[in-house]
CSV table of C-alpha atoms in Angstrom, one decimal:
chain,number,residue,atom,x,y,z
G,82,SER,CA,27.1,9.2,40.3
G,83,SER,CA,26.4,9.7,36.4
G,84,SER,CA,27.3,6.7,35.5
G,85,SER,CA,24.7,5.3,38.4
G,86,SER,CA,22.4,7.2,37.6
G,87,SER,CA,22.8,6.4,33.8
G,88,SER,CA,22.2,2.8,34.7
G,89,SER,CA,19.1,3.5,36.6
G,90,ASP,CA,17.5,5.1,34.4
G,91,SER,CA,18.2,2.5,31.6
G,92,SER,CA,17.0,0.0,34.5
G,93,SER,CA,13.6,1.8,34.7
G,94,ASP,CA,13.6,1.9,30.8
G,95,SER,CA,13.7,-1.7,30.8
G,96,ASP,CA,11.7,-2.1,33.7
G,97,ASN,CA,8.6,-0.1,32.3
G,98,GLU,CA,9.2,-2.0,28.4
G,99,ASN,CA,9.0,-5.3,30.1
G,100,ASP,CA,5.9,-4.1,32.1
G,101,SER,CA,4.1,-3.2,29.3
G,102,SER,CA,4.4,-6.5,27.2
G,103,LYS,CA,3.4,-8.5,30.6
G,104,PHE,CA,0.0,-6.3,30.1
G,105,LYS,CA,0.4,-7.0,26.5
G,106,GLN,CA,0.3,-10.5,27.0
G,107,ASP,CA,-1.8,-10.6,30.1
G,108,ALA,CA,-5.2,-8.6,27.6
G,109,VAL,CA,-4.3,-11.6,25.4
G,110,SER,CA,-4.5,-14.4,27.6
G,111,SER,CA,-8.1,-13.4,29.2
G,112,PHE,CA,-9.6,-11.9,26.5
G,113,GLY,CA,-8.4,-12.9,23.8
G,114,THR,CA,-7.5,-10.0,22.1
G,115,THR,CA,-5.3,-6.7,23.7
G,116,PRO,CA,-7.5,-4.1,24.0
G,117,GLY,CA,-8.1,-1.1,21.4
G,118,PRO,CA,-9.8,-1.0,18.6
G,119,THR,CA,-11.2,-3.5,16.1
G,120,ILE,CA,-10.1,-4.0,12.6
G,121,ALA,CA,-13.4,-2.9,11.6
G,122,MET,CA,-12.8,0.9,13.3
G,123,TYR,CA,-9.3,1.0,11.9
G,124,ASP,CA,-10.3,-0.1,8.1
G,125,LEU,CA,-13.2,2.7,8.9
G,126,VAL,CA,-11.1,5.3,9.6
G,127,LEU,CA,-8.5,4.5,6.6
G,128,ASP,CA,-10.8,4.4,4.3
G,129,ALA,CA,-12.0,8.2,5.3
G,130,LEU,CA,-8.3,9.4,5.4
G,131,ALA,CA,-8.2,8.0,1.7
G,132,LEU,CA,-11.1,9.6,0.4
G,133,THR,CA,-10.2,13.1,2.4
G,134,SER,CA,-6.2,12.8,1.5
G,135,THR,CA,-4.0,15.7,3.0
G,136,PRO,CA,-0.3,16.4,2.7
G,137,THR,CA,-0.1,14.5,6.3
G,138,THR,CA,-2.0,11.6,5.3
G,139,PRO,CA,0.2,8.8,3.8
G,140,SER,CA,2.3,8.9,7.2
G,141,VAL,CA,-1.2,8.9,9.8
G,142,ALA,CA,-2.0,5.6,7.7
G,143,LYS,CA,1.0,4.1,7.5
G,144,SER,CA,1.4,4.6,11.5
G,145,MET,CA,-2.0,2.5,11.9
G,146,LEU,CA,-1.0,0.3,9.4
G,147,LEU,CA,1.7,-0.5,11.8
G,148,ARG,CA,-0.1,-0.8,14.7
G,149,ILE,CA,-2.9,-3.2,13.2
G,150,ILE,CA,0.0,-5.1,12.1
G,151,GLU,CA,1.6,-5.3,15.6
G,152,ARG,CA,-2.0,-6.0,17.2
G,153,HIS,CA,-2.1,-9.0,14.9
G,154,GLU,CA,1.4,-9.9,15.7
G,155,LEU,CA,0.4,-10.1,19.2
G,156,ASP,CA,-2.8,-12.0,18.8
G,157,GLY,CA,-1.1,-15.1,17.4
G,158,GLY,CA,0.0,-14.0,13.7
G,159,TYR,CA,-0.1,-16.5,11.5
G,160,ASP,CA,-2.1,-18.5,14.2
G,161,ASN,CA,-4.3,-15.3,14.6
G,162,THR,CA,-7.9,-16.7,14.4
G,163,ASN,CA,-9.9,-13.5,16.2
G,164,PRO,CA,-11.8,-11.5,13.4
G,165,LEU,CA,-11.8,-8.4,15.5
G,166,SER,CA,-7.5,-8.1,14.6
G,167,ILE,CA,-6.9,-9.8,11.1
G,168,PRO,CA,-5.8,-7.2,8.8
G,169,THR,CA,-8.2,-6.7,5.8
G,170,ALA,CA,-7.7,-6.1,2.5
G,171,LEU,CA,-9.3,-3.0,3.3
G,172,SER,CA,-6.3,-2.1,5.7
G,173,TYR,CA,-3.2,-2.3,3.4
G,174,ASN,CA,-5.0,-0.6,0.0
G,175,ALA,CA,-6.5,2.2,2.0
G,176,VAL,CA,-3.0,3.4,2.8
G,177,ILE,CA,-1.8,3.4,-0.7
G,178,ARG,CA,-5.0,4.6,-1.7
G,179,CYS,CA,-4.4,7.8,0.6
G,180,CYS,CA,-0.6,8.0,-1.0
G,181,ALA,CA,-2.3,8.0,-4.6
G,182,ASN,CA,-4.8,10.9,-3.9
G,183,VAL,CA,-2.6,12.8,-1.8
G,184,PRO,CA,-2.7,16.9,-3.0
G,185,ILE,CA,0.3,17.6,-4.7
G,186,ASP,CA,0.1,21.7,-5.8
G,187,PHE,CA,4.1,21.4,-7.5
G,188,ASP,CA,5.8,20.0,-10.2
G,189,VAL,CA,7.3,17.2,-8.6
G,190,SER,CA,10.1,16.8,-11.8
G,191,THR,CA,11.5,20.5,-10.0
G,192,ALA,CA,10.5,19.9,-6.2
G,193,ASP,CA,14.3,19.7,-5.1
G,194,GLU,CA,15.4,22.4,-7.9
G,195,ASP,CA,12.8,24.9,-6.0
G,196,GLY,CA,13.9,24.4,-2.3
G,197,ASN,CA,10.8,23.6,-1.2
G,198,LYS,CA,11.5,21.2,1.4
G,199,LYS,CA,7.7,20.7,2.5
G,200,ASN,CA,6.4,19.6,-0.6
G,201,ILE,CA,9.3,17.9,-0.7
G,202,TYR,CA,8.7,16.3,2.6
G,203,VAL,CA,4.9,15.1,1.2
G,204,ARG,CA,6.7,13.4,-1.6
G,205,ASP,CA,8.9,11.5,-0.3
G,206,ALA,CA,6.9,10.5,2.6
G,207,ALA,CA,3.8,8.9,0.3
G,208,ILE,CA,6.4,7.6,-1.6
G,209,ASP,CA,7.7,5.7,1.5
G,210,ALA,CA,3.8,4.6,3.1
G,211,SER,CA,3.2,3.2,-0.7
G,212,PHE,CA,6.3,0.8,-1.1
G,213,VAL,CA,6.2,-0.1,2.8
G,214,THR,CA,2.7,-0.8,2.3
G,215,PHE,CA,3.2,-3.1,-1.0
G,216,ASP,CA,6.2,-4.6,1.5
G,217,ALA,CA,3.7,-5.7,4.2
G,218,MET,CA,1.5,-7.4,2.1
G,219,LEU,CA,3.9,-9.5,0.7
G,220,ARG,CA,5.4,-10.6,3.9
G,221,SER,CA,1.6,-10.8,5.7
G,222,ASP,CA,0.2,-14.1,6.7
G,223,VAL,CA,-3.6,-13.1,5.5
G,224,VAL,CA,-3.6,-11.1,2.7
G,225,GLU,CA,-2.8,-11.4,-0.9
G,226,ARG,CA,-1.9,-8.4,-2.8
G,227,ASN,CA,-5.1,-7.6,-5.4
G,228,SER,CA,-5.7,-5.3,-8.4
G,229,ALA,CA,-6.8,-2.7,-6.0
G,230,THR,CA,-2.9,-3.0,-4.7
G,231,TYR,CA,-1.8,-2.5,-8.2
G,232,ASP,CA,-4.2,0.2,-9.4
G,233,TYR,CA,-3.3,2.7,-6.1
G,234,LEU,CA,0.2,1.9,-6.6
G,235,ILE,CA,0.4,2.9,-10.4
G,236,ARG,CA,-1.4,6.3,-9.5
G,237,ALA,CA,0.7,7.4,-7.1
G,238,VAL,CA,4.2,6.5,-9.0
G,239,THR,CA,2.4,8.4,-12.1
G,240,LYS,CA,1.4,11.7,-9.8
G,241,LEU,CA,4.5,11.2,-6.9
G,242,MET,CA,7.8,10.8,-9.5
G,243,PRO,CA,9.2,12.4,-12.2
G,244,THR,CA,8.5,11.4,-16.3
G,245,SER,CA,11.3,9.6,-16.7
G,246,ARG,CA,13.2,6.3,-17.5
G,247,THR,CA,12.8,5.2,-13.7
G,248,GLN,CA,9.3,5.7,-13.3
G,249,GLY,CA,8.5,3.8,-16.0
G,250,ASN,CA,10.4,1.0,-15.0
G,251,ILE,CA,8.7,1.1,-11.7
G,252,ILE,CA,5.0,1.2,-13.8
G,253,TYR,CA,6.5,-2.0,-16.5
G,254,ALA,CA,7.5,-4.1,-13.3
G,255,LEU,CA,4.1,-3.9,-11.2
G,256,TYR,CA,2.4,-4.4,-14.6
G,257,THR,CA,4.1,-7.4,-15.4
G,258,LYS,CA,3.8,-8.5,-11.1
G,259,ALA,CA,-0.2,-7.9,-11.5
G,260,ARG,CA,0.1,-10.1,-14.8
G,261,GLU,CA,2.1,-12.8,-12.7
G,262,GLU,CA,-0.2,-12.9,-9.8
G,263,GLY,CA,-3.3,-13.3,-11.9
G,264,VAL,CA,-4.9,-9.6,-10.8
G,265,TYR,CA,-4.4,-7.8,-13.9
G,266,SER,CA,-7.9,-6.3,-14.2
G,267,GLU,CA,-9.2,-3.0,-15.9
G,268,ALA,CA,-8.8,-1.1,-13.0
G,269,VAL,CA,-5.1,-1.7,-13.3
G,270,ARG,CA,-5.4,-1.1,-17.5
G,271,GLN,CA,-7.4,2.1,-16.7
G,272,ALA,CA,-4.6,3.3,-13.9
G,273,LEU,CA,-1.9,2.5,-16.5
G,274,MET,CA,-3.9,4.4,-19.0
G,275,ASP,CA,-3.9,7.5,-16.4
G,276,ALA,CA,0.1,7.5,-16.7
G,277,SER,CA,1.4,9.3,-19.5
G,278,ILE,CA,3.3,5.8,-20.7
G,279,GLU,CA,4.0,7.3,-24.4
G,280,ASP,CA,5.6,10.8,-22.9
G,281,ILE,CA,8.7,8.4,-21.4
G,282,GLY,CA,10.1,7.0,-24.3
G,283,GLU,CA,9.8,5.9,-27.6
G,284,GLU,CA,10.4,1.7,-26.3
G,285,PHE,CA,7.7,2.8,-23.2
G,286,ALA,CA,5.2,4.4,-26.5
G,287,LYS,CA,5.7,0.7,-27.9
G,288,TRP,CA,4.9,-1.6,-25.4
G,289,PHE,CA,1.7,1.1,-24.0
G,290,GLN,CA,0.5,0.8,-27.6
G,291,ASN,CA,0.2,-2.5,-27.9
G,292,GLU,CA,0.0,-4.3,-24.8
G,293,VAL,CA,-2.3,-1.7,-22.9
G,294,LYS,CA,-4.3,0.7,-25.4
G,295,GLU,CA,-4.9,-1.9,-28.1
G,296,LYS,CA,-5.5,-5.1,-25.8
G,297,ASP,CA,-8.6,-5.1,-23.9
G,298,VAL,CA,-8.2,-6.9,-20.9
G,299,LEU,CA,-10.0,-9.8,-21.8
G,300,GLY,CA,-7.0,-10.5,-24.3
G,301,TYR,CA,-5.0,-11.9,-21.9
G,302,PRO,CA,-4.5,-15.3,-20.5
G,303,GLN,CA,-7.2,-16.4,-18.4
G,304,ARG,CA,-4.2,-16.8,-15.6
G,305,GLU,CA,-3.1,-13.4,-15.9
G,306,ARG,CA,-6.4,-12.3,-14.3
G,307,GLN,CA,-8.0,-14.7,-12.8
G,308,ASN,CA,-7.8,-13.5,-9.1
G,309,SER,CA,-8.9,-10.1,-9.9
G,310,ARG,CA,-12.6,-10.7,-8.7
G,311,ILE,CA,-11.9,-13.6,-5.4
G,312,LEU,CA,-9.5,-11.1,-3.6
G,313,ARG,CA,-10.9,-8.3,-3.8
G,314,TYR,CA,-12.0,-6.8,-0.1
G,315,GLN,CA,-15.6,-7.5,-1.3
G,316,ILE,CA,-16.5,-9.9,-4.8
G,317,GLY,CA,-19.1,-7.5,-5.8
G,318,ASP,CA,-17.2,-3.8,-5.4
G,319,ASP,CA,-13.0,-3.5,-6.5
G,320,THR,CA,-12.6,-0.5,-4.5
G,321,TYR,CA,-10.3,-2.6,-2.2
């Protein structure tokens, strides 16, 4: 009798999932998109979250981004032509900005030793949201990573990870990727300037002194900075 009850529950869950999926597909066929907030609404909320970041904001912002991506996929993904559900650079970069702005009132290098589970959760959730978003941009069929992406991610790594070779290697890798993708800009350089790289070690201090501190952005090849404006959310504003 217990096995038949379990089978019945499983069948019911499956039917509910099928009904939900059918409802969404019918909505797309009838109205051109699934019902719910538009991308402009999502972006407005994400921007507000980034400006008023709290310890739980990174997780909330990440959850919103995943809903945005799911809706985009339901509307056709690569073939989606509905401007109401196509993600923007703001949709992604605002999540990373939330992580860079998350309030940290403890030393991240001693968080584990302090045994403060709440602080550890805040740190780890923000790191997770940052890199999940960064990876999602790589996989996106409508948005490319831009200067703001690297600006905020470098700041997030600086704030959330203890000063160490691991932190230095990640920051250097992001600096290299920004150059490879042609989005190295003054904003990215300033994020590097604020990262206290000279404290990591002699090798990093030498690179920082020669390639960042004493080298202007215009000193880099055009191909390494040519996309810094055209990939912005708004051409005249480098916030996103």
